[in-house]
Short mmCIF file of C-alpha atoms in Angstrom, two decimals:
data_model
loop_
_atom_site.label_atom_id
_atom_site.label_comp_id
_atom_site.label_asym_id
_atom_site.label_seq_id
_atom_site.Cartn_x
_atom_site.Cartn_y
_atom_site.Cartn_z
CA MET A 1 0.61 -2.28 6.00
CA THR A 2 1.74 -5.87 6.30
CA THR A 3 4.41 -7.97 4.65
CA ALA A 4 1.77 -10.25 3.15
CA ARG A 5 -0.15 -7.30 1.72
CA ASP A 6 3.08 -5.78 0.39
CA LEU A 7 3.99 -9.09 -1.24
CA MET A 8 0.57 -9.39 -2.89
CA ILE A 9 0.72 -5.83 -4.20
CA THR A 10 4.27 -6.37 -5.44
CA ALA A 11 3.23 -9.57 -7.20
CA LEU A 12 0.52 -7.64 -9.02
CA ASP A 13 2.69 -4.61 -9.71
CA VAL A 14 6.09 -5.90 -10.80
CA ALA A 15 5.76 -9.65 -11.38
CA PRO A 16 7.39 -10.93 -14.55
CA SER A 17 5.56 -12.82 -17.26
CA PRO A 18 4.37 -15.40 -16.51
CA PRO A 19 3.42 -14.31 -12.98
CA PRO A 20 4.01 -16.61 -9.99
CA GLU A 21 1.68 -19.58 -9.62
CA ALA A 22 -1.12 -19.14 -7.11
CA GLY A 23 0.12 -22.09 -5.05
CA GLU A 24 3.62 -20.68 -4.66
CA LEU A 25 2.33 -17.21 -3.89
CA SER A 26 -0.12 -18.58 -1.30
CA LEU A 27 2.65 -20.39 0.58
CA ALA A 28 4.79 -17.25 0.60
CA LEU A 29 1.85 -15.16 1.81
CA ALA A 30 1.31 -17.56 4.71
CA GLY A 31 4.97 -17.18 5.61
CA ALA A 32 4.70 -13.40 5.38
CA GLU A 33 1.77 -13.50 7.81
CA LEU A 34 3.87 -15.41 10.33
CA ILE A 35 6.62 -12.80 10.03
CA ASP A 36 4.11 -10.02 10.70
CA LEU A 37 2.67 -11.90 13.67
CA LEU A 38 6.20 -12.28 15.04
CA ALA A 39 6.74 -8.53 14.68
CA ALA A 40 3.45 -7.86 16.49
CA GLU A 41 4.54 -10.26 19.27
CA ALA A 42 1.35 -12.21 18.63
CA ILE A 43 3.48 -15.37 18.34
CA ARG A 44 6.95 -16.64 19.09
CA LEU A 45 8.77 -19.68 17.80
CA GLU A 46 10.02 -22.52 19.95
CA GLY A 47 12.19 -24.38 17.51
CA ASP A 48 9.89 -24.77 14.54
CA ARG A 49 6.62 -24.62 16.47
CA ILE A 50 4.36 -21.57 16.61
CA VAL A 51 3.53 -20.50 20.17
CA PRO A 52 0.66 -17.99 20.35
CA GLY A 53 1.12 -14.88 22.46
CA HIS A 54 -1.28 -12.06 23.23
CA ARG A 55 -4.05 -11.09 20.83
CA PRO A 56 -3.10 -7.65 19.47
CA ASP A 57 -5.52 -5.31 17.77
CA ILE A 58 -4.87 -5.80 14.05
CA ALA A 59 -6.46 -3.45 11.56
CA ASP A 60 -5.65 -5.66 8.56
CA ARG A 61 -8.50 -8.17 8.19
CA PRO A 62 -6.58 -11.05 6.51
CA LEU A 63 -3.84 -10.82 9.15
CA GLU A 64 -6.47 -10.68 11.88
CA GLN A 65 -7.95 -13.88 10.46
CA ALA A 66 -4.49 -15.43 10.51
CA ALA A 67 -4.11 -14.58 14.20
CA GLU A 68 -7.55 -15.99 14.95
CA SER A 69 -6.69 -19.29 13.27
CA LEU A 70 -3.59 -20.02 15.38
CA ALA A 71 -3.54 -23.34 17.21
CA ARG A 72 -3.61 -22.38 20.88
CA GLU A 73 -3.21 -25.79 22.49
CA THR A 74 -0.15 -28.00 22.77
CA PRO A 75 1.43 -29.44 20.81
CA TYR A 76 1.58 -26.19 18.91
CA GLU A 77 1.55 -26.18 15.13
CA LEU A 78 4.71 -26.63 13.10
CA VAL A 79 5.68 -23.75 10.83
CA ALA A 80 5.58 -26.11 7.82
CA ASP A 81 2.09 -27.31 8.70
CA TRP A 82 0.90 -23.72 9.08
CA LEU A 83 2.17 -22.83 5.62
CA TRP A 84 0.20 -25.65 3.98
CA ARG A 85 -2.96 -25.14 6.07
CA ARG A 86 -3.14 -21.36 6.06
CA GLY A 87 -1.75 -21.08 2.55
CA ARG A 88 -4.59 -22.99 0.90
CA GLY A 89 -6.22 -20.47 -1.44
CA LEU A 90 -4.58 -17.54 0.33
CA ALA A 91 -3.54 -15.68 -2.82
CA ALA A 92 -7.16 -15.61 -3.99
CA ALA A 93 -8.26 -14.39 -0.55
CA TYR A 94 -5.80 -11.47 -0.61
CA LEU A 95 -6.80 -10.64 -4.16
CA ALA A 96 -10.47 -10.55 -3.11
CA ALA A 97 -9.65 -8.39 -0.08
CA LEU A 98 -7.79 -5.85 -2.22
CA GLU A 99 -10.66 -5.71 -4.69
CA THR A 100 -13.22 -5.27 -1.89
CA GLU A 101 -11.16 -2.39 -0.53
CA GLY A 102 -11.17 -0.71 -3.94
CA GLN A 103 -7.44 -1.19 -4.45
CA LEU A 104 -8.02 -3.16 -7.66
CA THR A 105 -10.11 -2.35 -10.67
CA ARG A 106 -11.03 -3.94 -13.96
CA PRO A 107 -10.55 -1.38 -16.75
CA ARG A 108 -13.48 -0.81 -19.09
CA ARG A 109 -12.87 -1.48 -22.73
CA ARG A 110 -14.05 1.04 -25.26
CA GLY A 111 -17.62 0.39 -26.33
CA LEU A 112 -18.33 -2.01 -23.43
CA PRO A 113 -20.37 -0.74 -20.46
CA PHE A 114 -18.97 -3.21 -17.93
CA ARG A 115 -15.50 -3.72 -16.55
CA THR A 116 -13.64 -6.50 -18.33
CA GLY A 117 -10.18 -8.00 -18.46
CA ARG A 118 -7.70 -8.64 -15.69
CA THR A 119 -7.59 -6.62 -12.50
CA VAL A 120 -5.03 -3.84 -12.12
CA LEU A 121 -3.86 -1.86 -9.10
CA VAL A 122 -5.16 1.64 -8.59
CA ASP A 123 -2.90 4.40 -7.31
CA SER A 124 -3.18 4.26 -3.52
CA PRO A 125 -1.12 4.87 -0.36
CA ASP A 126 -0.77 1.11 0.11
CA ARG A 127 0.62 0.68 -3.40
CA ARG A 128 3.06 3.55 -2.95
CA LEU A 129 4.29 2.24 0.40
CA ALA A 130 4.74 -1.27 -1.01
CA GLY A 131 6.62 0.26 -3.93
CA GLU A 132 8.94 2.13 -1.58
CA ARG A 133 9.64 -1.03 0.38
CA TRP A 134 10.35 -2.89 -2.85
CA ALA A 135 12.62 -0.15 -4.20
CA SER A 136 14.61 -0.10 -0.95
CA ASN A 137 15.38 -3.85 -1.27
CA GLU A 138 13.92 -4.47 2.17
CA PRO A 139 15.37 -7.89 3.10
CA VAL A 140 12.23 -9.84 4.07
CA LEU A 141 10.11 -8.70 1.13
CA ALA A 142 13.06 -9.27 -1.21
CA ALA A 143 13.59 -12.81 0.12
CA LEU A 144 9.94 -13.77 -0.29
CA ALA A 145 9.77 -12.21 -3.74
CA THR A 146 12.86 -14.15 -4.78
CA ALA A 147 11.37 -17.38 -3.45
CA VAL A 148 8.30 -17.11 -5.72
CA GLY A 149 10.19 -15.82 -8.76
CA ILE A 150 9.14 -12.18 -8.67
CA ARG A 151 12.74 -11.20 -8.09
CA ASP A 152 15.70 -12.74 -9.86
CA LYS A 153 18.07 -14.66 -7.59
CA ASN A 154 20.97 -12.76 -9.15
CA ASP A 155 19.56 -9.58 -7.60
CA GLU A 156 19.85 -10.87 -4.02
CA GLU A 157 23.19 -9.18 -3.35
CA GLY A 158 22.84 -6.37 -0.87
CA THR A 159 19.54 -7.57 0.60
CA GLY A 160 20.89 -9.10 3.78
CA GLU A 161 19.40 -8.33 7.16
CA ALA A 162 19.91 -4.74 8.18
CA PRO A 163 21.79 -4.25 11.47
CA VAL A 164 19.54 -3.63 14.44
CA ALA A 165 20.49 -0.92 16.89
CA ALA A 166 20.39 -2.13 20.46
CA GLU A 167 21.14 -0.32 23.71
CA ASP A 168 22.16 -3.27 25.87
CA ALA A 169 22.83 -7.00 25.86
CA GLU A 170 19.17 -7.86 26.42
CA ASP A 171 18.12 -5.82 23.39
CA VAL A 172 20.83 -7.49 21.32
CA GLU A 173 19.62 -10.93 22.35
CA LYS A 174 16.02 -10.07 21.51
CA ALA A 175 17.05 -8.72 18.12
CA GLU A 176 19.04 -11.88 17.38
CA ASP A 177 16.12 -14.09 18.44
CA ALA A 178 13.79 -12.12 16.17
CA GLU A 179 16.17 -12.49 13.23
CA ASP A 180 16.49 -16.24 13.89
CA ALA A 181 12.70 -16.62 13.96
CA VAL A 182 12.31 -14.77 10.65
CA GLU A 183 15.05 -16.90 9.11
CA THR A 184 13.26 -20.06 10.31
CA VAL A 185 10.09 -18.95 8.54
CA LEU A 186 11.94 -18.04 5.33
CA VAL A 187 13.70 -21.41 5.26
CA ALA A 188 10.36 -23.18 5.80
CA VAL A 189 8.80 -21.23 2.93
CA ASN A 190 11.60 -22.23 0.56
CA GLU A 191 11.34 -25.88 1.63
CA ALA A 192 7.57 -25.85 1.11
CA LEU A 193 8.02 -24.37 -2.37
CA LEU A 194 10.51 -27.11 -3.26
CA GLU A 195 8.07 -29.72 -1.97
CA LEU A 196 5.25 -28.23 -4.04
CA GLU A 197 7.40 -28.34 -7.17
CA ALA A 198 8.36 -31.96 -6.45
CA VAL A 199 4.70 -32.92 -6.08
CA ARG A 200 3.85 -31.25 -9.38
CA GLN A 201 6.70 -32.99 -11.19
CA ARG A 202 5.68 -36.37 -9.76
CA ARG A 203 2.07 -35.86 -10.83
CA SER A 204 3.22 -34.81 -14.30
CA ILE A 205 5.33 -37.95 -14.66
CA GLU A 206 2.46 -40.12 -13.44
CA GLN A 207 0.06 -38.43 -15.87
CA ASP A 208 2.49 -38.92 -18.76
CA ALA A 209 2.85 -42.59 -17.87
CA PHE A 210 -0.93 -43.00 -17.75
CA ASP A 211 -1.33 -41.26 -21.11
CA ASN A 212 1.26 -43.54 -22.65
CA VAL A 213 -0.54 -46.65 -21.37
CA TRP A 214 -3.85 -45.26 -22.62
CA ARG A 215 -2.35 -44.75 -26.08
CA GLY A 216 -1.01 -48.28 -26.07
CA TYR A 217 2.70 -47.36 -25.85
#
């Protein structure tokens, strides 16, 4: 299981109506991938740049593709740049991966021989595990879900970072560095989402102005 996969499953399982836009969800998925790569020690952050580490064996194909696409030469890629590059079409890619794995289905309508309508999640271990993580208010998943509107901001109370047990000062320092890196990614995701919304609003205003000129106003 990965954070990105959990986020995609959660978006399909509990998202409000209307569901999150594909663009917003794609940016959040790209951030979730970075958080998983941090946990796997496949990357570390130096400031806001992504420094590749070792190449771990990753069973999850989309996350493996994310690891393969890391920039491995200096200057290393900025977190913000990664979100926009990797996030392009990422929601659709995860949706396709889940369908290929048989985790999604299109219900048949009575009297029609072929599957029709929107895809729905089947009961699976992945879905149950994602549901448990969601029900437990796990901080990272909760933060990403809030960012894309799956979770209401008023429900954020009690989803802070859980304390990390550490045996000595070195372990404490490593835990604090890991938390700081995750926080850097979450901040970058929120900033990218604000930028995306600003771009959409600007384009809407420009389109309205063009329409008004076209109509002779």
